[in-house]
Amino acid sequence: MDVAAMRTLFRDITGIRLASALSDAKITELLDRAHTTIGLAAEWSFHELQDQPAVTVASTPTVSVSGVYRFDTVQHQGGAFLAQITARQYDMWPSSRKAEGKPYAWSVRGGQQLRLHPTPDAVYNLVVNGWSEPGTLSADTDTPDWPDADLHPAVPFEAASQWLEIEGDDQDRVVWIRAQAEVWFRLMFRRYNPELASLSPSRMAQIVNNEGMPPIRTPMMSMGGGEQ
């Protein structure tokens, strides 16, 4: 289902037929927002990136990894995994552990950057696993990131529920359409993240609304400072 078809379904769901009431451009914007909401709500298998290369620079603490939006693991190529820590934990390290050397820990710098600990003293080849960010829906021929077209209606249902909630539409209708959006969301979990399909409906609703942190499969490893 492409953007043009999703706009039609959005109008069917909301009953908003006239472009003067809601333009095609605005609906496309709402679809893109809903697509992003869904895409960032969990670590979807269709966004998973494996074995992304990254090369350090001597005396430079950060390294950029193209395409990775959320990081999972960092490993020396053919060698050991680096431990994930927080910036606060690194701040608590004694100065003797902060001298340049072979990195054995990492934290998120922001964007597509990692902060390596300690700062690399040479060039090291790393392998990174993680997840990409959602794609953009703008052209009429664009389609959602997930491959199964039977689950593409999740986007217009999520977009419709968001829009009607914002507009203060009839509460019973808002509740019904939100429930339909959650059904699509649950189906997506069963298809693409079956290990998380047992989440309660209330937790799924929180995730759909971007309330709280999405499920994270990789626990944070503590090094030298306890939990943050």
Short mmCIF file of C-alpha atoms in Angstrom, two decimals:
data_model
loop_
_atom_site.label_atom_id
_atom_site.label_comp_id
_atom_site.label_asym_id
_atom_site.label_seq_id
_atom_site.Cartn_x
_atom_site.Cartn_y
_atom_site.Cartn_z
CA MET A 1 0.00 0.00 0.00
CA ASP A 2 1.53 3.28 -1.11
CA VAL A 3 0.94 6.79 0.22
CA ALA A 4 -1.82 7.49 -2.29
CA ALA A 5 -3.73 4.38 -1.18
CA MET A 6 -3.12 5.14 2.49
CA ARG A 7 -4.54 8.64 2.04
CA THR A 8 -7.71 7.10 0.62
CA LEU A 9 -7.97 4.74 3.60
CA PHE A 10 -7.34 7.64 5.98
CA ARG A 11 -10.29 9.52 4.44
CA ASP A 12 -12.44 6.38 4.71
CA ILE A 13 -11.54 5.98 8.40
CA THR A 14 -12.09 9.62 9.35
CA GLY A 15 -14.90 10.44 6.95
CA ILE A 16 -13.03 13.58 5.85
CA ARG A 17 -13.66 13.62 2.09
CA LEU A 18 -13.12 17.23 1.07
CA ALA A 19 -9.63 18.50 0.30
CA SER A 20 -10.80 21.89 1.54
CA ALA A 21 -11.29 20.34 4.99
CA LEU A 22 -8.01 18.43 4.98
CA SER A 23 -5.59 18.58 2.05
CA ASP A 24 -3.73 15.63 0.55
CA ALA A 25 -0.46 17.29 1.58
CA LYS A 26 -1.59 17.48 5.22
CA ILE A 27 -2.72 13.85 5.21
CA THR A 28 0.65 12.80 3.78
CA GLU A 29 2.30 14.70 6.62
CA LEU A 30 0.09 12.87 9.15
CA LEU A 31 0.91 9.52 7.54
CA ASP A 32 4.63 10.25 7.75
CA ARG A 33 4.29 11.20 11.42
CA ALA A 34 2.40 8.00 12.18
CA HIS A 35 4.96 5.96 10.25
CA THR A 36 7.72 7.52 12.35
CA THR A 37 5.77 6.89 15.57
CA ILE A 38 5.45 3.21 14.73
CA GLY A 39 9.02 2.92 13.47
CA LEU A 40 10.54 4.34 16.65
CA ALA A 41 8.25 2.47 19.03
CA ALA A 42 10.25 -0.76 19.10
CA GLU A 43 13.31 -2.52 17.81
CA TRP A 44 11.61 -3.90 14.73
CA SER A 45 13.27 -6.76 12.89
CA PHE A 46 12.79 -4.96 9.55
CA HIS A 47 14.98 -2.09 10.81
CA GLU A 48 17.73 -4.34 12.10
CA LEU A 49 21.23 -3.64 10.81
CA GLN A 50 24.00 -6.18 11.22
CA ASP A 51 27.77 -5.99 10.84
CA GLN A 52 27.99 -2.29 10.05
CA PRO A 53 31.68 -1.32 9.76
CA ALA A 54 33.23 1.53 11.72
CA VAL A 55 36.87 2.60 11.82
CA THR A 56 38.34 4.57 14.70
CA VAL A 57 40.81 7.44 14.43
CA ALA A 58 43.72 7.64 16.84
CA SER A 59 43.20 10.19 19.65
CA THR A 60 39.59 10.76 18.55
CA PRO A 61 36.99 9.59 21.08
CA THR A 62 34.00 9.41 18.73
CA VAL A 63 33.24 7.33 15.68
CA SER A 64 30.34 7.71 13.23
CA VAL A 65 28.34 4.73 12.01
CA SER A 66 26.34 5.46 8.89
CA GLY A 67 22.70 4.44 8.92
CA VAL A 68 22.49 3.28 12.53
CA TYR A 69 19.86 5.14 14.56
CA ARG A 70 19.84 2.96 17.70
CA PHE A 71 22.85 0.90 18.73
CA ASP A 72 22.82 -2.65 20.06
CA THR A 73 26.34 -4.11 20.14
CA VAL A 74 29.85 -2.95 19.28
CA GLN A 75 32.63 -5.44 18.64
CA HIS A 76 36.25 -5.38 17.59
CA GLN A 77 36.30 -7.03 14.18
CA GLY A 78 36.95 -10.70 14.82
CA GLY A 79 37.43 -10.00 18.51
CA ALA A 80 35.77 -9.05 21.77
CA PHE A 81 32.54 -7.14 22.31
CA LEU A 82 32.78 -3.74 23.94
CA ALA A 83 30.66 -3.12 27.02
CA GLN A 84 27.93 -0.48 26.92
CA ILE A 85 28.14 2.15 29.66
CA THR A 86 26.66 5.57 30.31
CA ALA A 87 28.45 8.90 30.13
CA ARG A 88 28.00 9.18 33.90
CA GLN A 89 29.70 5.86 34.47
CA TYR A 90 32.64 6.96 32.36
CA ASP A 91 32.92 10.20 34.34
CA MET A 92 33.36 8.11 37.47
CA TRP A 93 36.30 6.19 36.05
CA PRO A 94 39.67 7.03 37.62
CA SER A 95 42.02 9.00 35.39
CA SER A 96 44.25 5.95 35.05
CA ARG A 97 41.50 4.23 33.07
CA LYS A 98 41.00 7.20 30.76
CA ALA A 99 44.44 7.15 29.13
CA GLU A 100 44.34 6.41 25.41
CA GLY A 101 44.28 2.72 24.59
CA LYS A 102 42.28 -0.02 22.93
CA PRO A 103 38.59 0.74 23.55
CA TYR A 104 36.66 -1.78 25.61
CA ALA A 105 33.49 0.20 26.29
CA TRP A 106 31.14 2.55 24.46
CA SER A 107 28.32 4.99 25.11
CA VAL A 108 25.89 6.82 22.84
CA ARG A 109 27.16 10.21 21.75
CA GLY A 110 24.05 11.21 19.83
CA GLY A 111 22.85 10.89 16.29
CA GLN A 112 24.92 8.24 14.53
CA GLN A 113 27.96 8.62 16.79
CA LEU A 114 29.49 6.39 19.44
CA ARG A 115 31.78 7.56 22.24
CA LEU A 116 34.55 5.03 22.78
CA HIS A 117 36.16 4.41 26.15
CA PRO A 118 39.03 4.86 26.50
CA THR A 119 39.88 7.12 23.55
CA PRO A 120 41.48 4.97 20.83
CA ASP A 121 45.26 5.12 20.65
CA ALA A 122 45.32 3.71 17.11
CA VAL A 123 43.09 2.69 14.22
CA TYR A 124 40.70 -0.13 15.14
CA ASN A 125 38.13 -1.83 12.93
CA LEU A 126 34.77 -2.23 14.66
CA VAL A 127 31.57 -4.05 13.76
CA VAL A 128 28.30 -2.51 14.93
CA ASN A 129 24.82 -3.98 15.17
CA GLY A 130 21.71 -1.86 15.65
CA TRP A 131 18.61 -0.47 14.03
CA SER A 132 18.00 2.10 11.33
CA GLU A 133 15.65 5.05 11.69
CA PRO A 134 12.26 5.04 9.92
CA GLY A 135 12.14 6.08 6.33
CA THR A 136 10.14 9.08 5.12
CA LEU A 137 6.72 8.95 3.48
CA SER A 138 6.35 11.86 1.07
CA ALA A 139 5.86 10.76 -2.54
CA ASP A 140 2.61 9.09 -3.58
CA THR A 141 4.52 5.91 -4.44
CA ASP A 142 6.33 5.63 -1.07
CA THR A 143 5.47 2.61 1.07
CA PRO A 144 6.03 1.76 4.76
CA ASP A 145 9.30 0.23 5.86
CA TRP A 146 7.87 -3.19 6.68
CA PRO A 147 7.67 -5.59 3.74
CA ASP A 148 4.24 -7.15 4.29
CA ALA A 149 1.62 -5.03 2.56
CA ASP A 150 -1.22 -6.58 4.58
CA LEU A 151 0.12 -4.69 7.62
CA HIS A 152 0.51 -1.32 5.88
CA PRO A 153 -2.94 -0.14 7.12
CA ALA A 154 -1.31 0.29 10.54
CA VAL A 155 -0.09 3.69 9.27
CA PRO A 156 -3.42 5.29 8.26
CA PHE A 157 -5.15 3.90 11.36
CA GLU A 158 -2.44 5.35 13.60
CA ALA A 159 -2.52 8.63 11.66
CA ALA A 160 -6.31 8.82 11.93
CA SER A 161 -6.30 8.15 15.67
CA GLN A 162 -3.64 10.81 16.25
CA TRP A 163 -5.46 13.40 14.16
CA LEU A 164 -8.90 12.81 15.68
CA GLU A 165 -7.45 12.94 19.18
CA ILE A 166 -5.80 16.27 18.41
CA GLU A 167 -8.97 17.64 16.86
CA GLY A 168 -11.10 16.60 19.84
CA ASP A 169 -13.42 14.43 17.77
CA ASP A 170 -16.29 12.45 19.27
CA GLN A 171 -14.74 10.50 22.14
CA ASP A 172 -16.43 7.19 21.33
CA ARG A 173 -15.11 7.32 17.76
CA VAL A 174 -11.64 8.29 18.95
CA VAL A 175 -11.60 5.34 21.35
CA TRP A 176 -12.77 2.93 18.64
CA ILE A 177 -10.19 4.07 16.07
CA ARG A 178 -7.42 4.04 18.69
CA ALA A 179 -8.43 0.45 19.49
CA GLN A 180 -8.17 -0.44 15.80
CA ALA A 181 -4.72 1.14 15.60
CA GLU A 182 -3.62 -0.93 18.59
CA VAL A 183 -4.86 -4.10 16.90
CA TRP A 184 -2.66 -3.34 13.90
CA PHE A 185 0.23 -2.60 16.23
CA ARG A 186 -0.24 -5.93 18.02
CA LEU A 187 -0.31 -7.76 14.69
CA MET A 188 2.97 -6.09 13.76
CA PHE A 189 4.56 -7.29 16.99
CA ARG A 190 3.41 -10.84 16.32
CA ARG A 191 4.82 -10.70 12.78
CA TYR A 192 8.10 -8.88 13.32
CA ASN A 193 8.88 -9.01 17.06
CA PRO A 194 7.22 -12.20 18.32
CA GLU A 195 9.33 -12.21 21.48
CA LEU A 196 7.50 -9.03 22.56
CA ALA A 197 4.01 -10.04 21.45
CA SER A 198 3.01 -10.89 25.03
CA LEU A 199 3.04 -7.22 26.09
CA SER A 200 -0.16 -6.12 27.80
CA PRO A 201 -2.61 -3.99 25.80
CA SER A 202 -2.01 -1.08 28.16
CA ARG A 203 1.76 -1.28 27.61
CA MET A 204 1.25 -1.50 23.86
CA ALA A 205 -0.95 1.60 24.02
CA GLN A 206 1.82 3.41 25.87
CA ILE A 207 4.34 2.42 23.21
CA VAL A 208 2.02 3.48 20.38
CA ASN A 209 1.68 6.89 22.03
CA ASN A 210 5.43 7.17 22.58
CA GLU A 211 4.97 7.15 26.35
CA GLY A 212 8.00 5.78 28.13
CA MET A 213 10.95 3.98 26.63
CA PRO A 214 10.36 1.28 24.01
CA PRO A 215 11.37 -2.29 24.82
CA ILE A 216 15.13 -2.80 24.77
CA ARG A 217 16.42 -6.32 24.27
CA THR A 218 20.04 -5.66 25.26
CA PRO A 219 20.55 -4.86 28.96
CA MET A 220 22.96 -2.09 29.84
CA MET A 221 26.25 -3.44 31.18
CA SER A 222 27.61 -1.67 34.24
CA MET A 223 31.26 -0.83 34.55
CA GLY A 224 32.83 0.85 37.52
CA GLY A 225 30.03 3.18 38.60
CA GLY A 226 26.88 1.23 39.29
CA GLU A 227 23.62 1.96 37.56
CA GLN A 228 22.66 5.45 36.66
#
